[in-house]
Amino acid sequence: MYSVNYHRATSVADAAKLVKSGDAKLLSGGMTLIPAMKTRLAAPSDLVDLSRIKELQGVKVSGKTVTIGAATTHYDVANDEKLKKACPALAHMASLIGDPAVRHRGTIGGSIANNDPAADYPAALLALGATIVTNKREIGADKFFKGLFETALKDGEIITAVSFSAPAKAAYEKFRNPASRYAIVGVFVAKGKDGVSVAVTGAGDDGVFRSKEIEAALVKNFAASALDGVKVPAKNLMTDIHASAEYRANLIAVMAKRAVAAANV
Amino acid sequence: MGIEGVGARVARKEDKRFITGAGRYVDDMVVPGMKHAAFVRSPHAHAQIKKIDVKKAQAMPGVIGVLTGKELKADGIGNLICGWMIHSKDGSPMKMGAWSPLAVDKVRYVGDAVVIVVAETKGQARDAAEAVEITYKELKAVVDATKALEKGAPQLHPEAESNLIFDWEIGDAKATDAAIKAAAHVTRMKIVNNRLVPNAMEPRAALGHYDKAEDHYTCWTTSQNPHVARLVMSAFYNIAPENKLRVIAPDVGGGFGSKIYIYPEEIVCLWASKKTGVPVKWVADRTESFLSDAHGRDHVSTVEMAFDKNNRITGLKVDTIANLGAYMSLFSSCVPTYLYATLLSGQYDIPAIHANVRTVYTNTAPVDAYRGAGRPEATYLLERTMEAAARELGVSPAELRRTNFITSFPHQTPVIMNYDAGDYAASLDAATKASDYAGFAKRKAAAAKKGLLRGIGMSCYIEACGIAPSAAVGSLGAGVGLWESAEVRVNAVGTIEVLTGSHSHGQGHETTFAQLVNERFGVPIDSVSIVHGDTDKVQMGMGTYGSRSGAVGMSAIVKALDKVEAKAKKIAAHLLEADEGDIVIENGALKVAGTDKNIPWFQMALAAYTAHNLPGGMEPGLKETAFYDPSNFTFPAGCYICEVEIDPETGTTEIVQFVAADDFGNIINPMIVEGQVHGGIAQGIGQALLEGAHYDASGQLLTASYMDYTMPRADDLPSFKVSTSNTPCPSNPLGIKGCGEAGAIGSPPAVINAITDAIGITDIAMPASPSTVWAAIRAATKH
Amino acid sequence: MSDLSLMVNGKRVSGTAEDRTLLVHFLRENLGLTGTHVGCDTSQCGACVVHVDGKAVKSCSMLAVQASGSSVVTIEGLANGADLHPVQAAFKEHHGLQCGFCTPGMIMTATDMIARHPEGLDEATVRAELEGNICRCTGYHNIVKAILAASKTMAKGVKGKAKQAA
């Protein structure tokens, strides 16, 4: 790791000030950023630690509206009793991220700010039509996630929360990369008042995306059987040593089917 | 057997320190004034070094020294060597290319060490390593062994034309060809054994300390054989004469073969300590380990297996190309030859065998022995072929094997080995029973109802351990003897220290070796200390690899215990005024048989040291040394059965049952033996389902971290059903065969046989990852 | 450089470290607590697991300065004096370790796992929860056995205490 200056922010306003110095980066759980710094792939001059800011932590459920503080850990999301009732699919999804020790540190805000193409949250938030709240504005998930490791965030902009309206039905199915345990394919399906939404992570060569083919089939009939014979094109899907584009295309259909079945239970 | 004696499930003595965080590994060592090293490694698979500019690096904060290969050569440090001479079939010696501990004019794989930087902190050493400016002229690289032999392939070493190291053969080509010609049936296969990275959880590390006043070096290193390290560093690398070099291998966090070899880093750390005047510590990070640890396997073979009309094997012909990487590692040459082709008879009575082996340089990490070393490759080839043959012949795989089992011993194979004892049918019966082999069809039908493909596969392996006798291995080209040493010191109060040349890095020697002493003298194991891993404390020894510590290391202890016992009985007889022949050792005392006359063990020991009343002419003290050289290899064998369920939609393979029935001869501690089998099976399943080192065509290692190299995890594996049977080994005093590698040897073909059975195909590449299995199912369905 | 102040194994610890110092290096090099190990660069092997504020975390993926103000427990702080923690005892009894390198992280993960599952554990759950800890020696067979056994022992202990209290 290169040398770095650490700052512990006490509030969002404090963090906003601190992040202006040098080539600073915001640090939340650090589960991606610190390994990247260790291998010298990331070299910020300063780190602004958000993880102790109380106002960024916790899950709130008010009626159908779910709001999750940006510095809420995966563990806390996975185990929040209110969330388990309002949107069990998201709690379940959080329980599939990394391993227990990673879930104790990693946060929802950190994950979506990083927008790893194989991360789980982007698929969930895209499918849920979530709103990403920052210290400056609110951004729809469909506008927020832009390509590989790219987001709509401006320099120094801080995610404070994520909110969404709990769907009637939802589920997430993940097929893990056998080595990294990130998603080779993760499919989040949600059925809400605005219709059916299916978002895919791990597979797209430009990051998280919605699968038109699968959504089209499910709009007519939100049942696993509706996906029999549905083919997902391999075009624009990634190929690497673990999975070809064709294999990923197959997995998208299979995971979607299983997710719909789980959502209907 | 007492509660702490031979055969008892004694909890391990060494565990206390490991479970409380008090283990002492190389990275835990601190020497006053110690500084930290980082290596600058080649980013290219093949390149000429045009220029090395260290000025910027030298000026960085905290930097103490930046040293290059030129300086190392100027100081007379020698090239790394391969210690086992193999001659090609034309009589020419193997072609050993020069391997400088720091590359001087050429780099040959990504990770080749070029420069060492020593600085106050590890961070500063890495900062400065980045500032070293090296100008390379890139050359074309070759990573595939078959391609490396082709005309026009990039050439790695001027010493080795066409990258060929040797072209070696064993067995009778004529007889084998004749058998194939006359066969009622011939099964032909192409067998690929995937390249693996050993991945001991403790990364390699070295701490070199040069003491100027004494002109003496100390090296703490992650080694399975510190004495061999000292010998090689003294005799070949010119670090220092042996009396001026102490090598300590403290607690070592797993080895699996990868820590047998003497690597550039420990040599360079010792040399750099003298150059810079400070103790120098280097600890690999995981990616450095992936790049620079010796890899394992990487064979491509063709095989023809001939059968007569009664399904008896009449001949076996094998052609193998083995990838040895960019340089010849310490024992690389013996792995695809004497540890591989000599096991090609398996458990079967095969009258004619011929194997041809070509070894090849490529722009990849050096390849050497990894858990099993040659024997997994032989077993995989043979057991995959047996399975394919059974399917072609339309007979049960179990029965085809049984038909061909060797049933009388000793048995001389056509490829050197003389099997001394075994009962292969016993293992087969135990495994088929434990796995309910007969009930498989029902389970397959039940799985099919759930949409899953269920398959069953078996593997009957044999291996050769305790590689010996020394004269024999010497005649085959070994540069060292493969005996073992022991010293038993009985202290004046009767407690005992055993100094052994074996090294424990997970095998539990501190417990099992003490059990052996307890069995003989009745001394509680807490009063027995096992000392190992330090060349200043322990007499010359050969270390731990090849499942040899039980069969060879403990046999040496037995020899020393024999001598101690003989002297102890003399002393006791003298004190008890009895005949020496009437003395027996029971319950911690030396007794006159059939009487109540006795002297406690500790009192006899005290008498040996007070020397007030010893038999005439007897020297005081009670300490004996023995060197044990076995008269033959040992031959552990067994039968493994794997049952899988495959999800055809995703290609995911779940191992639903894994049965191992092994014959290890006599066993000292069943708990520890089972643990060895579990770990070996996990590595074998890893090879079959998960692990594979992938280089791209330019020679970059794509699987250089746990993000891409799939390590077996708890949820990839089932609990295993293991059992043992016993035909004691006749060639060593304990009847032990060895158990360290069996699991890794026997399991890969069992897994792949199960998968191919489930899908209904002939072959699938290892690792059979979900994507590979899915593609295979798709291809099979298309047909 | 930053000044740090934290509780480690129940003792107040103060020190100064470069901001880039990882918690694992601070524990090992500044405090001499070498039981916590480093086995990979990508936060996957789990040899470095310690408890921070009562939760298992990977000390190789956390800066020491991030832990300032926190309470850290390492493998050295798990036993109660001479008495082994039930998880330590179970690893020994069931041969849940061989080379010992992954063991401290395994034990810290296991104690955290057992604490999070007061309802008890089954084999599938233990295997799933060990995703972040890699062992190369044991094939996990005896680690799983040890954790299941420790979980039972500790549940009995809790019940026993509850009975006593009643």
PDB file of C-alpha atoms in Angstrom, chain B residues 303-528:
ATOM      1  CA  VAL B 303      -2.162 -44.194 -23.538  1.00  0.00           C
ATOM      2  CA  GLU B 304      -2.977 -47.527 -25.117  1.00  0.00           C
ATOM      3  CA  MET B 305      -4.170 -50.343 -22.883  1.00  0.00           C
ATOM      4  CA  ALA B 306      -4.381 -53.824 -24.439  1.00  0.00           C
ATOM      5  CA  PHE B 307      -6.714 -56.585 -23.228  1.00  0.00           C
ATOM      6  CA  ASP B 308      -6.999 -60.238 -24.089  1.00  0.00           C
ATOM      7  CA  LYS B 309     -10.362 -61.928 -24.656  1.00  0.00           C
ATOM      8  CA  ASN B 310     -10.700 -62.577 -20.911  1.00  0.00           C
ATOM      9  CA  ASN B 311     -10.404 -58.847 -20.174  1.00  0.00           C
ATOM     10  CA  ARG B 312      -6.943 -59.273 -18.754  1.00  0.00           C
ATOM     11  CA  ILE B 313      -4.521 -56.467 -19.456  1.00  0.00           C
ATOM     12  CA  THR B 314      -1.695 -57.622 -21.685  1.00  0.00           C
ATOM     13  CA  GLY B 315       0.134 -54.399 -22.337  1.00  0.00           C
ATOM     14  CA  LEU B 316       0.280 -50.686 -21.532  1.00  0.00           C
ATOM     15  CA  LYS B 317       1.937 -48.083 -23.698  1.00  0.00           C
ATOM     16  CA  VAL B 318       2.245 -44.484 -22.536  1.00  0.00           C
ATOM     17  CA  ASP B 319       3.689 -41.364 -24.106  1.00  0.00           C
ATOM     18  CA  THR B 320       3.976 -38.334 -21.835  1.00  0.00           C
ATOM     19  CA  ILE B 321       5.067 -34.755 -22.269  1.00  0.00           C
ATOM     20  CA  ALA B 322       5.780 -33.070 -18.936  1.00  0.00           C
ATOM     21  CA  ASN B 323       6.009 -29.300 -18.607  1.00  0.00           C
ATOM     22  CA  LEU B 324       8.843 -28.418 -16.196  1.00  0.00           C
ATOM     23  CA  GLY B 325       8.473 -24.653 -16.558  1.00  0.00           C
ATOM     24  CA  ALA B 326      11.239 -22.143 -17.093  1.00  0.00           C
ATOM     25  CA  TYR B 327      13.954 -23.817 -15.021  1.00  0.00           C
ATOM     26  CA  MET B 328      14.633 -27.237 -13.566  1.00  0.00           C
ATOM     27  CA  SER B 329      13.596 -27.101  -9.924  1.00  0.00           C
ATOM     28  CA  LEU B 330      15.457 -29.203  -7.336  1.00  0.00           C
ATOM     29  CA  PHE B 331      13.751 -32.574  -7.854  1.00  0.00           C
ATOM     30  CA  SER B 332      11.744 -31.776 -10.984  1.00  0.00           C
ATOM     31  CA  SER B 333      13.393 -34.453 -13.117  1.00  0.00           C
ATOM     32  CA  CYS B 334      12.481 -37.420 -10.925  1.00  0.00           C
ATOM     33  CA  VAL B 335       8.778 -36.555 -10.745  1.00  0.00           C
ATOM     34  CA  PRO B 336       7.710 -37.461 -14.310  1.00  0.00           C
ATOM     35  CA  THR B 337      10.161 -40.383 -14.419  1.00  0.00           C
ATOM     36  CA  TYR B 338      10.910 -42.494 -11.346  1.00  0.00           C
ATOM     37  CA  LEU B 339       7.958 -41.238  -9.312  1.00  0.00           C
ATOM     38  CA  TYR B 340       5.557 -41.575 -12.244  1.00  0.00           C
ATOM     39  CA  ALA B 341       6.363 -44.190 -14.839  1.00  0.00           C
ATOM     40  CA  THR B 342       7.432 -46.751 -12.248  1.00  0.00           C
ATOM     41  CA  LEU B 343       3.865 -46.721 -10.888  1.00  0.00           C
ATOM     42  CA  LEU B 344       2.174 -47.354 -14.220  1.00  0.00           C
ATOM     43  CA  SER B 345       1.465 -50.962 -13.352  1.00  0.00           C
ATOM     44  CA  GLY B 346      -0.955 -49.732 -10.676  1.00  0.00           C
ATOM     45  CA  GLN B 347      -2.596 -52.554  -8.759  1.00  0.00           C
ATOM     46  CA  TYR B 348      -2.628 -54.692 -11.883  1.00  0.00           C
ATOM     47  CA  ASP B 349      -0.699 -57.615 -13.183  1.00  0.00           C
ATOM     48  CA  ILE B 350       0.483 -56.178 -16.505  1.00  0.00           C
ATOM     49  CA  PRO B 351       3.087 -58.276 -18.346  1.00  0.00           C
ATOM     50  CA  ALA B 352       4.375 -55.547 -20.665  1.00  0.00           C
ATOM     51  CA  ILE B 353       4.668 -51.804 -20.075  1.00  0.00           C
ATOM     52  CA  HIS B 354       6.481 -49.117 -21.978  1.00  0.00           C
ATOM     53  CA  ALA B 355       6.504 -45.402 -21.202  1.00  0.00           C
ATOM     54  CA  ASN B 356       8.240 -42.598 -23.004  1.00  0.00           C
ATOM     55  CA  VAL B 357       8.593 -39.260 -21.229  1.00  0.00           C
ATOM     56  CA  ARG B 358       9.748 -35.988 -22.691  1.00  0.00           C
ATOM     57  CA  THR B 359      10.286 -33.046 -20.355  1.00  0.00           C
ATOM     58  CA  VAL B 360      10.122 -29.536 -21.692  1.00  0.00           C
ATOM     59  CA  TYR B 361      11.001 -25.949 -20.825  1.00  0.00           C
ATOM     60  CA  THR B 362       8.252 -23.332 -21.122  1.00  0.00           C
ATOM     61  CA  ASN B 363       7.887 -19.711 -19.983  1.00  0.00           C
ATOM     62  CA  THR B 364       6.010 -20.671 -16.845  1.00  0.00           C
ATOM     63  CA  ALA B 365       6.856 -21.152 -13.175  1.00  0.00           C
ATOM     64  CA  PRO B 366       9.086 -24.166 -12.498  1.00  0.00           C
ATOM     65  CA  VAL B 367       7.185 -27.393 -11.846  1.00  0.00           C
ATOM     66  CA  ASP B 368       8.243 -29.887  -9.179  1.00  0.00           C
ATOM     67  CA  ALA B 369       6.796 -32.377  -6.719  1.00  0.00           C
ATOM     68  CA  TYR B 370       3.377 -31.471  -5.334  1.00  0.00           C
ATOM     69  CA  ARG B 371       1.498 -33.779  -2.947  1.00  0.00           C
ATOM     70  CA  GLY B 372       1.797 -37.178  -4.612  1.00  0.00           C
ATOM     71  CA  ALA B 373       4.373 -36.076  -7.204  1.00  0.00           C
ATOM     72  CA  GLY B 374       4.144 -38.276 -10.282  1.00  0.00           C
ATOM     73  CA  ARG B 375       2.007 -40.877  -8.576  1.00  0.00           C
ATOM     74  CA  PRO B 376      -1.214 -38.860  -8.987  1.00  0.00           C
ATOM     75  CA  GLU B 377      -0.389 -38.471 -12.673  1.00  0.00           C
ATOM     76  CA  ALA B 378       0.195 -42.236 -13.038  1.00  0.00           C
ATOM     77  CA  THR B 379      -2.941 -43.094 -11.100  1.00  0.00           C
ATOM     78  CA  TYR B 380      -5.063 -40.634 -13.029  1.00  0.00           C
ATOM     79  CA  LEU B 381      -3.862 -41.996 -16.347  1.00  0.00           C
ATOM     80  CA  LEU B 382      -4.346 -45.603 -15.362  1.00  0.00           C
ATOM     81  CA  GLU B 383      -7.659 -45.285 -13.527  1.00  0.00           C
ATOM     82  CA  ARG B 384      -9.265 -43.103 -16.178  1.00  0.00           C
ATOM     83  CA  THR B 385      -8.192 -45.641 -18.763  1.00  0.00           C
ATOM     84  CA  MET B 386      -9.505 -48.590 -16.709  1.00  0.00           C
ATOM     85  CA  GLU B 387     -12.860 -46.861 -16.378  1.00  0.00           C
ATOM     86  CA  ALA B 388     -13.031 -46.134 -20.096  1.00  0.00           C
ATOM     87  CA  ALA B 389     -12.019 -49.726 -20.853  1.00  0.00           C
ATOM     88  CA  ALA B 390     -14.736 -51.105 -18.581  1.00  0.00           C
ATOM     89  CA  ARG B 391     -17.343 -49.046 -20.393  1.00  0.00           C
ATOM     90  CA  GLU B 392     -16.002 -50.089 -23.811  1.00  0.00           C
ATOM     91  CA  LEU B 393     -15.891 -53.739 -22.783  1.00  0.00           C
ATOM     92  CA  GLY B 394     -19.307 -53.545 -21.198  1.00  0.00           C
ATOM     93  CA  VAL B 395     -18.167 -54.883 -17.838  1.00  0.00           C
ATOM     94  CA  SER B 396     -18.444 -53.526 -14.326  1.00  0.00           C
ATOM     95  CA  PRO B 397     -15.549 -51.189 -13.518  1.00  0.00           C
ATOM     96  CA  ALA B 398     -15.135 -52.960 -10.175  1.00  0.00           C
ATOM     97  CA  GLU B 399     -14.969 -56.380 -11.779  1.00  0.00           C
ATOM     98  CA  LEU B 400     -12.546 -55.324 -14.510  1.00  0.00           C
ATOM     99  CA  ARG B 401     -10.218 -54.117 -11.807  1.00  0.00           C
ATOM    100  CA  ARG B 402     -10.684 -57.232  -9.721  1.00  0.00           C
ATOM    101  CA  THR B 403      -9.931 -59.422 -12.735  1.00  0.00           C
ATOM    102  CA  ASN B 404      -6.580 -57.726 -13.133  1.00  0.00           C
ATOM    103  CA  PHE B 405      -5.503 -57.284  -9.497  1.00  0.00           C
ATOM    104  CA  ILE B 406      -2.114 -58.548  -8.415  1.00  0.00           C
ATOM    105  CA  THR B 407      -2.880 -61.170  -5.794  1.00  0.00           C
ATOM    106  CA  SER B 408       0.437 -62.689  -4.814  1.00  0.00           C
ATOM    107  CA  PHE B 409       3.394 -60.935  -3.233  1.00  0.00           C
ATOM    108  CA  PRO B 410       6.149 -60.046  -3.695  1.00  0.00           C
ATOM    109  CA  HIS B 411       5.288 -58.965  -7.218  1.00  0.00           C
ATOM    110  CA  GLN B 412       7.848 -57.638  -9.671  1.00  0.00           C
ATOM    111  CA  THR B 413       6.333 -55.161 -12.140  1.00  0.00           C
ATOM    112  CA  PRO B 414       7.901 -54.523 -15.556  1.00  0.00           C
ATOM    113  CA  VAL B 415       8.763 -50.988 -14.402  1.00  0.00           C
ATOM    114  CA  ILE B 416      11.278 -51.476 -11.543  1.00  0.00           C
ATOM    115  CA  MET B 417       8.923 -51.680  -8.563  1.00  0.00           C
ATOM    116  CA  ASN B 418       8.767 -54.795  -6.444  1.00  0.00           C
ATOM    117  CA  TYR B 419       5.492 -54.686  -4.508  1.00  0.00           C
ATOM    118  CA  ASP B 420       6.022 -56.312  -1.116  1.00  0.00           C
ATOM    119  CA  ALA B 421       2.540 -56.625   0.377  1.00  0.00           C
ATOM    120  CA  GLY B 422      -1.042 -55.718  -0.300  1.00  0.00           C
ATOM    121  CA  ASP B 423      -4.618 -56.887  -0.502  1.00  0.00           C
ATOM    122  CA  TYR B 424      -6.286 -54.848  -3.197  1.00  0.00           C
ATOM    123  CA  ALA B 425      -9.522 -56.820  -3.163  1.00  0.00           C
ATOM    124  CA  ALA B 426      -9.908 -56.038   0.551  1.00  0.00           C
ATOM    125  CA  SER B 427      -9.871 -52.296  -0.138  1.00  0.00           C
ATOM    126  CA  LEU B 428     -12.201 -52.689  -3.109  1.00  0.00           C
ATOM    127  CA  ASP B 429     -14.629 -54.713  -1.012  1.00  0.00           C
ATOM    128  CA  ALA B 430     -14.486 -52.233   1.852  1.00  0.00           C
ATOM    129  CA  ALA B 431     -15.111 -49.290  -0.466  1.00  0.00           C
ATOM    130  CA  THR B 432     -17.929 -50.886  -2.430  1.00  0.00           C
ATOM    131  CA  LYS B 433     -19.605 -51.894   0.820  1.00  0.00           C
ATOM    132  CA  ALA B 434     -19.202 -48.494   2.483  1.00  0.00           C
ATOM    133  CA  SER B 435     -20.529 -46.736  -0.614  1.00  0.00           C
ATOM    134  CA  ASP B 436     -23.417 -49.181  -1.184  1.00  0.00           C
ATOM    135  CA  TYR B 437     -22.057 -49.576  -4.685  1.00  0.00           C
ATOM    136  CA  ALA B 438     -24.703 -52.167  -5.436  1.00  0.00           C
ATOM    137  CA  GLY B 439     -27.505 -49.746  -4.585  1.00  0.00           C
ATOM    138  CA  PHE B 440     -26.313 -47.037  -6.936  1.00  0.00           C
ATOM    139  CA  ALA B 441     -28.908 -47.621  -9.658  1.00  0.00           C
ATOM    140  CA  LYS B 442     -31.718 -46.794  -7.239  1.00  0.00           C
ATOM    141  CA  ARG B 443     -30.023 -43.596  -6.163  1.00  0.00           C
ATOM    142  CA  LYS B 444     -29.447 -42.618  -9.767  1.00  0.00           C
ATOM    143  CA  ALA B 445     -33.105 -43.097 -10.557  1.00  0.00           C
ATOM    144  CA  ALA B 446     -34.122 -41.020  -7.525  1.00  0.00           C
ATOM    145  CA  ALA B 447     -31.781 -38.228  -8.620  1.00  0.00           C
ATOM    146  CA  ALA B 448     -33.164 -38.314 -12.142  1.00  0.00           C
ATOM    147  CA  LYS B 449     -36.626 -37.656 -10.718  1.00  0.00           C
ATOM    148  CA  LYS B 450     -35.208 -34.436  -9.252  1.00  0.00           C
ATOM    149  CA  GLY B 451     -33.697 -33.538 -12.614  1.00  0.00           C
ATOM    150  CA  LEU B 452     -30.164 -34.351 -11.479  1.00  0.00           C
ATOM    151  CA  LEU B 453     -27.539 -36.524 -13.146  1.00  0.00           C
ATOM    152  CA  ARG B 454     -26.004 -38.944 -10.697  1.00  0.00           C
ATOM    153  CA  GLY B 455     -22.767 -40.751 -11.389  1.00  0.00           C
ATOM    154  CA  ILE B 456     -20.391 -43.066  -9.588  1.00  0.00           C
ATOM    155  CA  GLY B 457     -16.683 -43.504 -10.147  1.00  0.00           C
ATOM    156  CA  MET B 458     -13.910 -45.493  -8.563  1.00  0.00           C
ATOM    157  CA  SER B 459     -10.181 -45.456  -8.460  1.00  0.00           C
ATOM    158  CA  CYS B 460      -7.811 -48.130  -7.228  1.00  0.00           C
ATOM    159  CA  TYR B 461      -4.486 -46.471  -6.590  1.00  0.00           C
ATOM    160  CA  ILE B 462      -1.078 -47.611  -5.536  1.00  0.00           C
ATOM    161  CA  GLU B 463       1.808 -45.388  -4.601  1.00  0.00           C
ATOM    162  CA  ALA B 464       5.405 -45.847  -3.639  1.00  0.00           C
ATOM    163  CA  CYS B 465       6.629 -44.054  -0.529  1.00  0.00           C
ATOM    164  CA  GLY B 466       9.732 -43.994   1.592  1.00  0.00           C
ATOM    165  CA  ILE B 467      11.764 -43.624  -1.571  1.00  0.00           C
ATOM    166  CA  ALA B 468      14.745 -45.901  -0.933  1.00  0.00           C
ATOM    167  CA  PRO B 469      17.169 -47.618  -0.469  1.00  0.00           C
ATOM    168  CA  SER B 470      19.745 -44.911  -0.992  1.00  0.00           C
ATOM    169  CA  ALA B 471      21.988 -47.067  -3.140  1.00  0.00           C
ATOM    170  CA  ALA B 472      19.068 -47.821  -5.447  1.00  0.00           C
ATOM    171  CA  VAL B 473      17.938 -44.216  -5.836  1.00  0.00           C
ATOM    172  CA  GLY B 474      21.563 -43.242  -6.312  1.00  0.00           C
ATOM    173  CA  SER B 475      21.818 -45.647  -9.204  1.00  0.00           C
ATOM    174  CA  LEU B 476      18.717 -43.995 -10.708  1.00  0.00           C
ATOM    175  CA  GLY B 477      20.339 -40.556 -10.573  1.00  0.00           C
ATOM    176  CA  ALA B 478      19.444 -39.087  -7.168  1.00  0.00           C
ATOM    177  CA  GLY B 479      21.992 -36.603  -5.889  1.00  0.00           C
ATOM    178  CA  VAL B 480      21.207 -37.428  -2.260  1.00  0.00           C
ATOM    179  CA  GLY B 481      20.579 -40.485  -0.119  1.00  0.00           C
ATOM    180  CA  LEU B 482      17.067 -40.996   1.150  1.00  0.00           C
ATOM    181  CA  TRP B 483      17.695 -42.444   4.595  1.00  0.00           C
ATOM    182  CA  GLU B 484      16.701 -40.775   7.846  1.00  0.00           C
ATOM    183  CA  SER B 485      18.379 -40.115  11.170  1.00  0.00           C
ATOM    184  CA  ALA B 486      17.348 -40.064  14.805  1.00  0.00           C
ATOM    185  CA  GLU B 487      18.977 -39.380  18.111  1.00  0.00           C
ATOM    186  CA  VAL B 488      17.356 -40.407  21.374  1.00  0.00           C
ATOM    187  CA  ARG B 489      18.570 -38.663  24.486  1.00  0.00           C
ATOM    188  CA  VAL B 490      17.406 -40.066  27.784  1.00  0.00           C
ATOM    189  CA  ASN B 491      17.912 -37.395  30.421  1.00  0.00           C
ATOM    190  CA  ALA B 492      19.110 -38.139  33.927  1.00  0.00           C
ATOM    191  CA  VAL B 493      15.552 -37.847  35.264  1.00  0.00           C
ATOM    192  CA  GLY B 494      14.260 -40.239  32.646  1.00  0.00           C
ATOM    193  CA  THR B 495      12.578 -37.711  30.346  1.00  0.00           C
ATOM    194  CA  ILE B 496      13.440 -38.128  26.693  1.00  0.00           C
ATOM    195  CA  GLU B 497      14.343 -35.946  23.747  1.00  0.00           C
ATOM    196  CA  VAL B 498      14.099 -37.360  20.275  1.00  0.00           C
ATOM    197  CA  LEU B 499      15.995 -35.441  17.618  1.00  0.00           C
ATOM    198  CA  THR B 500      14.725 -36.296  14.190  1.00  0.00           C
ATOM    199  CA  GLY B 501      15.740 -35.399  10.661  1.00  0.00           C
ATOM    200  CA  SER B 502      12.076 -35.471   9.684  1.00  0.00           C
ATOM    201  CA  HIS B 503      10.276 -32.139   9.708  1.00  0.00           C
ATOM    202  CA  SER B 504       6.698 -31.624  10.830  1.00  0.00           C
ATOM    203  CA  HIS B 505       4.638 -28.973   9.061  1.00  0.00           C
ATOM    204  CA  GLY B 506       1.231 -30.268  10.019  1.00  0.00           C
ATOM    205  CA  GLN B 507       1.820 -34.013  10.230  1.00  0.00           C
ATOM    206  CA  GLY B 508       1.808 -34.210  14.020  1.00  0.00           C
ATOM    207  CA  HIS B 509       5.256 -35.731  14.589  1.00  0.00           C
ATOM    208  CA  GLU B 510       5.517 -34.236  18.047  1.00  0.00           C
ATOM    209  CA  THR B 511       2.699 -36.566  19.008  1.00  0.00           C
ATOM    210  CA  THR B 512       3.168 -39.711  16.931  1.00  0.00           C
ATOM    211  CA  PHE B 513       6.913 -39.907  17.489  1.00  0.00           C
ATOM    212  CA  ALA B 514       6.322 -39.534  21.222  1.00  0.00           C
ATOM    213  CA  GLN B 515       3.697 -42.313  21.079  1.00  0.00           C
ATOM    214  CA  LEU B 516       6.361 -44.582  19.675  1.00  0.00           C
ATOM    215  CA  VAL B 517       8.625 -43.861  22.640  1.00  0.00           C
ATOM    216  CA  ASN B 518       5.758 -44.352  25.044  1.00  0.00           C
ATOM    217  CA  GLU B 519       5.033 -47.736  23.494  1.00  0.00           C
ATOM    218  CA  ARG B 520       8.606 -48.848  24.048  1.00  0.00           C
ATOM    219  CA  PHE B 521       9.483 -47.388  27.445  1.00  0.00           C
ATOM    220  CA  GLY B 522       6.164 -46.453  29.038  1.00  0.00           C
ATOM    221  CA  VAL B 523       7.336 -42.859  29.472  1.00  0.00           C
ATOM    222  CA  PRO B 524       4.312 -40.494  29.299  1.00  0.00           C
ATOM    223  CA  ILE B 525       4.260 -38.554  26.019  1.00  0.00           C
ATOM    224  CA  ASP B 526       4.427 -35.320  27.986  1.00  0.00           C
ATOM    225  CA  SER B 527       7.884 -36.425  29.118  1.00  0.00           C
ATOM    226  CA  VAL B 528       9.007 -36.934  25.530  1.00  0.00           C
TER     227      VAL B 528
END
